[in-house]
Short mmCIF file of N, CA, C and O in Angstrom, two decimals:
data_model
loop_
_atom_site.label_atom_id
_atom_site.label_comp_id
_atom_site.label_asym_id
_atom_site.label_seq_id
_atom_site.Cartn_x
_atom_site.Cartn_y
_atom_site.Cartn_z
N ALA A 21 0.85 -1.26 -0.05
CA ALA A 21 0.05 -0.04 -0.04
C ALA A 21 0.87 1.26 0.01
O ALA A 21 1.97 1.41 0.67
N SER A 22 0.35 2.17 -0.67
CA SER A 22 1.19 3.36 -0.73
C SER A 22 0.93 4.41 0.30
O SER A 22 -0.17 4.44 0.77
N ASP A 23 1.90 5.27 0.64
CA ASP A 23 1.63 6.16 1.71
C ASP A 23 1.11 7.53 1.19
O ASP A 23 0.81 8.44 1.82
N SER A 24 1.09 7.59 -0.17
CA SER A 24 0.59 9.03 -0.93
C SER A 24 -0.89 8.88 -0.82
O SER A 24 -1.65 7.98 -1.14
N ALA A 25 -1.46 10.15 -0.63
CA ALA A 25 -2.91 10.17 -0.70
C ALA A 25 -3.41 10.47 -1.96
O ALA A 25 -2.62 11.64 -2.65
N THR A 26 -4.57 10.32 -2.31
CA THR A 26 -5.16 10.83 -3.45
C THR A 26 -6.53 11.33 -3.14
O THR A 26 -7.10 10.68 -2.16
N VAL A 27 -6.91 12.37 -3.86
CA VAL A 27 -8.14 12.82 -3.42
C VAL A 27 -8.99 12.89 -4.61
O VAL A 27 -8.42 13.19 -5.73
N ASP A 28 -10.14 12.49 -4.46
CA ASP A 28 -11.21 12.45 -5.68
C ASP A 28 -11.71 13.88 -6.01
O ASP A 28 -11.45 14.58 -5.36
N SER A 29 -12.56 13.76 -7.07
CA SER A 29 -13.02 15.13 -7.63
C SER A 29 -13.83 15.83 -6.54
O SER A 29 -14.07 16.96 -6.52
N SER A 30 -14.52 15.18 -5.50
CA SER A 30 -15.30 15.61 -4.49
C SER A 30 -14.49 16.22 -3.37
O SER A 30 -14.91 16.77 -2.48
N GLY A 31 -13.11 15.92 -3.35
CA GLY A 31 -12.21 16.44 -2.34
C GLY A 31 -12.09 15.23 -1.09
O GLY A 31 -11.26 15.57 -0.22
N LYS A 32 -12.64 14.16 -1.31
CA LYS A 32 -12.55 13.12 -0.27
C LYS A 32 -11.33 12.23 -0.46
O LYS A 32 -10.95 11.90 -1.81
N MET A 33 -10.82 11.62 0.51
CA MET A 33 -9.74 10.68 0.46
C MET A 33 -9.96 9.41 -0.14
O MET A 33 -10.97 8.90 0.17
N GLU A 34 -9.00 9.00 -0.88
CA GLU A 34 -9.19 7.59 -1.39
C GLU A 34 -7.95 6.89 -1.13
O GLU A 34 -6.89 7.34 -0.92
N GLY A 35 -7.90 5.64 -0.98
CA GLY A 35 -6.92 4.76 -0.63
C GLY A 35 -6.57 4.80 0.89
O GLY A 35 -7.30 5.29 1.55
N HIS A 36 -5.49 4.18 1.23
CA HIS A 36 -5.10 4.04 2.66
C HIS A 36 -4.00 5.11 2.91
O HIS A 36 -2.86 4.67 2.43
N SER A 37 -4.10 6.06 3.59
CA SER A 37 -3.15 7.12 3.78
C SER A 37 -3.43 7.74 5.08
O SER A 37 -4.36 7.53 5.71
N LYS A 38 -2.33 8.55 5.34
CA LYS A 38 -2.42 9.27 6.63
C LYS A 38 -3.53 10.39 6.37
O LYS A 38 -3.28 11.17 5.50
N PRO A 39 -4.34 10.68 7.35
CA PRO A 39 -5.40 11.69 7.28
C PRO A 39 -4.71 13.09 7.02
O PRO A 39 -5.30 13.79 6.35
N MET A 40 -3.66 13.32 7.72
CA MET A 40 -3.22 14.76 7.59
C MET A 40 -2.61 14.96 6.32
O MET A 40 -2.56 16.24 5.74
N ASP A 41 -2.21 13.99 5.44
CA ASP A 41 -1.70 14.00 4.07
C ASP A 41 -2.43 14.79 3.21
O ASP A 41 -2.13 15.48 2.27
N ILE A 42 -3.93 14.87 3.12
CA ILE A 42 -4.76 15.39 2.36
C ILE A 42 -5.20 16.89 2.69
O ILE A 42 -5.95 17.45 2.13
N LEU A 43 -4.86 17.21 3.91
CA LEU A 43 -5.12 18.54 4.47
C LEU A 43 -4.12 19.61 3.89
O LEU A 43 -2.99 19.38 4.00
N THR A 44 -4.61 20.88 3.90
CA THR A 44 -3.79 21.89 3.57
C THR A 44 -3.01 22.11 4.92
O THR A 44 -3.39 21.92 5.93
N PRO A 45 -1.86 22.96 4.83
CA PRO A 45 -1.06 23.42 5.94
C PRO A 45 -1.80 24.03 6.96
O PRO A 45 -1.92 23.81 8.20
N ARG A 46 -2.90 24.87 6.53
CA ARG A 46 -3.77 25.78 7.41
C ARG A 46 -4.71 24.83 7.99
O ARG A 46 -5.11 25.05 9.17
N GLU A 47 -5.37 23.88 7.11
CA GLU A 47 -6.43 23.06 7.76
C GLU A 47 -5.67 22.05 8.86
O GLU A 47 -6.30 21.85 9.80
N ARG A 48 -4.38 21.77 8.50
CA ARG A 48 -3.81 20.88 9.64
C ARG A 48 -3.61 21.69 10.85
O ARG A 48 -3.91 21.21 12.05
N ALA A 49 -3.21 22.94 10.98
CA ALA A 49 -3.08 23.91 12.05
C ALA A 49 -4.32 23.95 12.83
O ALA A 49 -4.39 23.79 13.85
N VAL A 50 -5.43 24.19 12.00
CA VAL A 50 -6.67 24.20 12.59
C VAL A 50 -7.10 22.92 13.34
O VAL A 50 -7.55 22.89 14.45
N ALA A 51 -6.96 21.84 12.55
CA ALA A 51 -7.36 20.58 13.11
C ALA A 51 -6.51 20.29 14.46
O ALA A 51 -7.28 19.61 15.32
N VAL A 52 -5.36 20.45 14.44
CA VAL A 52 -4.46 20.04 15.51
C VAL A 52 -4.85 20.85 16.78
O VAL A 52 -4.98 20.40 17.75
N ASP A 53 -5.09 22.16 16.47
CA ASP A 53 -5.64 23.08 17.66
C ASP A 53 -6.96 22.59 18.23
O ASP A 53 -7.06 22.55 19.39
N VAL A 54 -7.84 22.40 17.17
CA VAL A 54 -9.32 21.87 17.58
C VAL A 54 -9.06 20.51 18.39
O VAL A 54 -9.80 20.32 19.47
N CYS A 55 -8.37 19.55 17.86
CA CYS A 55 -8.45 18.31 18.48
C CYS A 55 -7.57 18.23 19.85
O CYS A 55 -7.96 17.48 20.72
N GLY A 56 -6.84 19.38 20.02
CA GLY A 56 -6.23 19.59 21.47
C GLY A 56 -7.31 20.42 22.42
O GLY A 56 -6.88 20.58 23.47
N GLY A 57 -8.41 20.52 21.95
CA GLY A 57 -9.34 21.11 22.78
C GLY A 57 -9.76 22.70 22.53
O GLY A 57 -10.48 23.18 23.44
N ALA A 58 -9.07 23.39 21.74
CA ALA A 58 -9.17 24.87 21.46
C ALA A 58 -10.54 25.13 20.97
O ALA A 58 -11.11 24.31 20.12
N THR A 59 -11.02 26.11 21.31
CA THR A 59 -12.27 26.73 20.64
C THR A 59 -12.10 27.35 19.37
O THR A 59 -10.89 27.72 19.19
N ASN A 60 -13.22 27.62 18.62
CA ASN A 60 -12.87 28.31 17.31
C ASN A 60 -12.32 29.64 17.64
O ASN A 60 -11.45 30.23 16.87
N LYS A 61 -12.90 30.43 18.64
CA LYS A 61 -12.31 31.68 18.99
C LYS A 61 -10.87 31.67 19.33
O LYS A 61 -10.05 32.55 18.93
N GLU A 62 -10.34 30.63 19.99
CA GLU A 62 -8.99 30.34 20.45
C GLU A 62 -8.09 30.17 19.30
O GLU A 62 -7.13 30.69 19.12
N VAL A 63 -8.53 29.16 18.43
CA VAL A 63 -7.86 28.86 17.19
C VAL A 63 -7.68 30.23 16.26
O VAL A 63 -6.56 30.70 15.73
N ALA A 64 -8.69 30.98 16.15
CA ALA A 64 -8.64 32.13 15.41
C ALA A 64 -7.48 33.20 15.92
O ALA A 64 -6.66 33.88 15.05
N ARG A 65 -7.58 33.30 16.92
CA ARG A 65 -6.64 34.19 17.71
C ARG A 65 -5.25 33.75 17.70
O ARG A 65 -4.31 34.41 17.13
N VAL A 66 -4.91 32.41 17.89
CA VAL A 66 -3.58 31.92 17.75
C VAL A 66 -3.07 32.11 16.30
O VAL A 66 -1.86 32.30 16.05
N LEU A 67 -3.94 31.68 15.28
CA LEU A 67 -3.59 31.67 13.99
C LEU A 67 -3.68 32.97 13.23
O LEU A 67 -3.20 33.16 11.92
N GLY A 68 -4.21 34.01 13.93
CA GLY A 68 -4.55 35.35 13.22
C GLY A 68 -5.36 35.36 12.05
O GLY A 68 -5.19 36.10 11.09
N ILE A 69 -6.38 34.61 12.27
CA ILE A 69 -7.67 34.53 11.24
C ILE A 69 -8.88 34.76 12.04
O ILE A 69 -8.84 34.70 13.18
N THR A 70 -9.95 34.82 11.19
CA THR A 70 -11.26 35.04 11.92
C THR A 70 -11.92 33.76 12.25
O THR A 70 -11.48 32.77 11.70
N GLU A 71 -12.92 33.81 13.03
CA GLU A 71 -13.57 32.61 13.42
C GLU A 71 -14.35 32.02 12.17
O GLU A 71 -14.54 30.80 12.05
N ARG A 72 -14.82 32.88 11.43
CA ARG A 72 -15.48 32.38 10.19
C ARG A 72 -14.46 31.57 9.32
O ARG A 72 -14.91 30.50 8.85
N THR A 73 -13.31 31.88 9.19
CA THR A 73 -12.21 31.36 8.40
C THR A 73 -11.86 29.96 9.30
O THR A 73 -11.83 28.81 8.52
N VAL A 74 -12.02 29.88 10.45
CA VAL A 74 -11.69 28.72 11.27
C VAL A 74 -12.80 27.65 10.78
O VAL A 74 -12.62 26.45 10.53
N LYS A 75 -14.11 28.09 10.82
CA LYS A 75 -15.35 27.25 10.50
C LYS A 75 -15.13 26.78 9.04
O LYS A 75 -15.57 25.69 9.02
N ALA A 76 -14.62 27.79 8.33
CA ALA A 76 -14.64 27.11 6.71
C ALA A 76 -13.47 26.08 6.65
O ALA A 76 -13.78 25.10 6.05
N HIS A 77 -12.39 26.29 7.37
CA HIS A 77 -11.35 25.26 7.54
C HIS A 77 -11.85 23.87 8.00
O HIS A 77 -11.59 22.76 7.49
N LEU A 78 -12.71 24.00 9.10
CA LEU A 78 -13.30 22.85 9.76
C LEU A 78 -14.21 22.20 8.85
O LEU A 78 -14.25 20.91 8.59
N ALA A 79 -15.00 22.87 8.10
CA ALA A 79 -16.01 22.27 7.36
C ALA A 79 -15.33 21.43 6.27
O ALA A 79 -15.64 20.44 5.76
N THR A 80 -14.35 22.09 5.71
CA THR A 80 -13.52 21.40 4.47
C THR A 80 -12.91 20.21 5.04
O THR A 80 -12.87 19.14 4.47
N THR A 81 -12.31 20.32 6.22
CA THR A 81 -11.67 19.12 6.95
C THR A 81 -12.57 17.97 7.22
O THR A 81 -12.19 16.81 6.91
N PHE A 82 -13.69 18.46 7.74
CA PHE A 82 -14.62 17.38 8.09
C PHE A 82 -14.94 16.51 6.85
O PHE A 82 -15.09 15.37 6.91
N GLU A 83 -15.22 17.28 5.71
CA GLU A 83 -15.61 16.80 4.44
C GLU A 83 -14.48 15.78 3.91
O GLU A 83 -14.74 14.55 3.60
N LYS A 84 -13.31 16.25 4.03
CA LYS A 84 -12.21 15.57 3.39
C LYS A 84 -11.84 14.15 4.20
O LYS A 84 -11.67 13.20 3.76
N LEU A 85 -11.97 14.33 5.56
CA LEU A 85 -11.91 13.32 6.46
C LEU A 85 -13.02 12.33 6.62
O LEU A 85 -13.03 11.40 7.47
N GLU A 86 -14.06 12.92 6.21
CA GLU A 86 -15.60 12.24 6.30
C GLU A 86 -15.73 12.00 7.84
O GLU A 86 -16.17 10.69 8.18
N VAL A 87 -15.72 13.04 8.64
CA VAL A 87 -16.21 13.01 9.96
C VAL A 87 -17.29 14.05 10.00
O VAL A 87 -17.51 14.90 9.34
N ARG A 88 -18.04 13.91 11.11
CA ARG A 88 -19.28 14.70 11.24
C ARG A 88 -19.03 15.95 12.40
O ARG A 88 -19.66 16.84 12.28
N ASP A 89 -18.10 15.68 13.31
CA ASP A 89 -18.00 16.51 14.21
C ASP A 89 -16.51 16.58 14.92
O ASP A 89 -15.65 15.99 14.44
N ARG A 90 -16.25 17.74 15.91
CA ARG A 90 -15.00 17.85 16.47
C ARG A 90 -14.44 16.54 17.21
O ARG A 90 -13.28 16.29 17.22
N LEU A 91 -15.48 15.89 17.65
CA LEU A 91 -15.04 14.58 18.50
C LEU A 91 -14.58 13.66 17.48
O LEU A 91 -13.45 12.92 17.73
N GLN A 92 -15.35 13.28 16.44
CA GLN A 92 -14.79 12.34 15.44
C GLN A 92 -13.44 12.76 14.91
O GLN A 92 -12.59 12.15 14.69
N LEU A 93 -13.26 14.16 14.75
CA LEU A 93 -12.10 14.60 14.17
C LEU A 93 -10.99 14.34 15.09
O LEU A 93 -9.84 13.70 14.73
N ALA A 94 -11.18 14.53 16.42
CA ALA A 94 -10.06 14.20 17.53
C ALA A 94 -9.78 12.93 17.56
O ALA A 94 -8.63 12.57 17.59
N LEU A 95 -10.65 11.99 17.42
CA LEU A 95 -10.37 10.58 17.42
C LEU A 95 -9.61 10.20 16.18
O LEU A 95 -8.70 9.25 16.43
N GLN A 96 -9.95 10.69 15.05
CA GLN A 96 -9.13 10.39 13.91
C GLN A 96 -7.79 10.84 13.96
O GLN A 96 -6.89 10.12 13.35
N LEU A 97 -7.55 12.02 14.52
CA LEU A 97 -6.31 12.74 14.47
C LEU A 97 -5.58 12.52 15.79
O LEU A 97 -4.43 13.29 15.82
N LYS A 98 -5.91 11.71 16.55
CA LYS A 98 -5.42 11.45 18.02
C LYS A 98 -3.82 11.43 17.87
O LYS A 98 -3.26 11.87 18.80
N PRO A 99 -3.43 10.53 17.07
CA PRO A 99 -1.72 10.30 16.92
C PRO A 99 -0.93 11.83 16.69
O PRO A 99 0.15 11.76 17.02
N TYR A 100 -1.84 12.82 16.05
CA TYR A 100 -1.05 14.00 15.74
C TYR A 100 -1.29 15.06 16.84
O TYR A 100 -0.83 16.12 16.68
N CYS A 101 -2.24 14.78 17.73
CA CYS A 101 -2.61 15.74 18.70
C CYS A 101 -2.01 15.72 20.00
O CYS A 101 -1.72 14.45 20.34
N SER A 102 -1.68 16.83 20.62
CA SER A 102 -1.02 16.74 22.04
C SER A 102 -2.08 16.60 23.00
O SER A 102 -3.25 16.93 22.80
#
């Protein structure tokens, strides 16, 4: 099995790959902060972006990783979160 991720036309992950591989650097930063327990407001402040942008990154991340909420995100990304 390959470690490289492929993303289909809908943006969802195909194959067996690390979840972080299909996220953009900013989506990764938001996801790691969120799975570490940060609120949207805290993530926005730390990253210097708006809460609306945090929500947009989370929505894209949820779709790409096929999760419904922050808990599922945290469970899937547990190895990457502190």
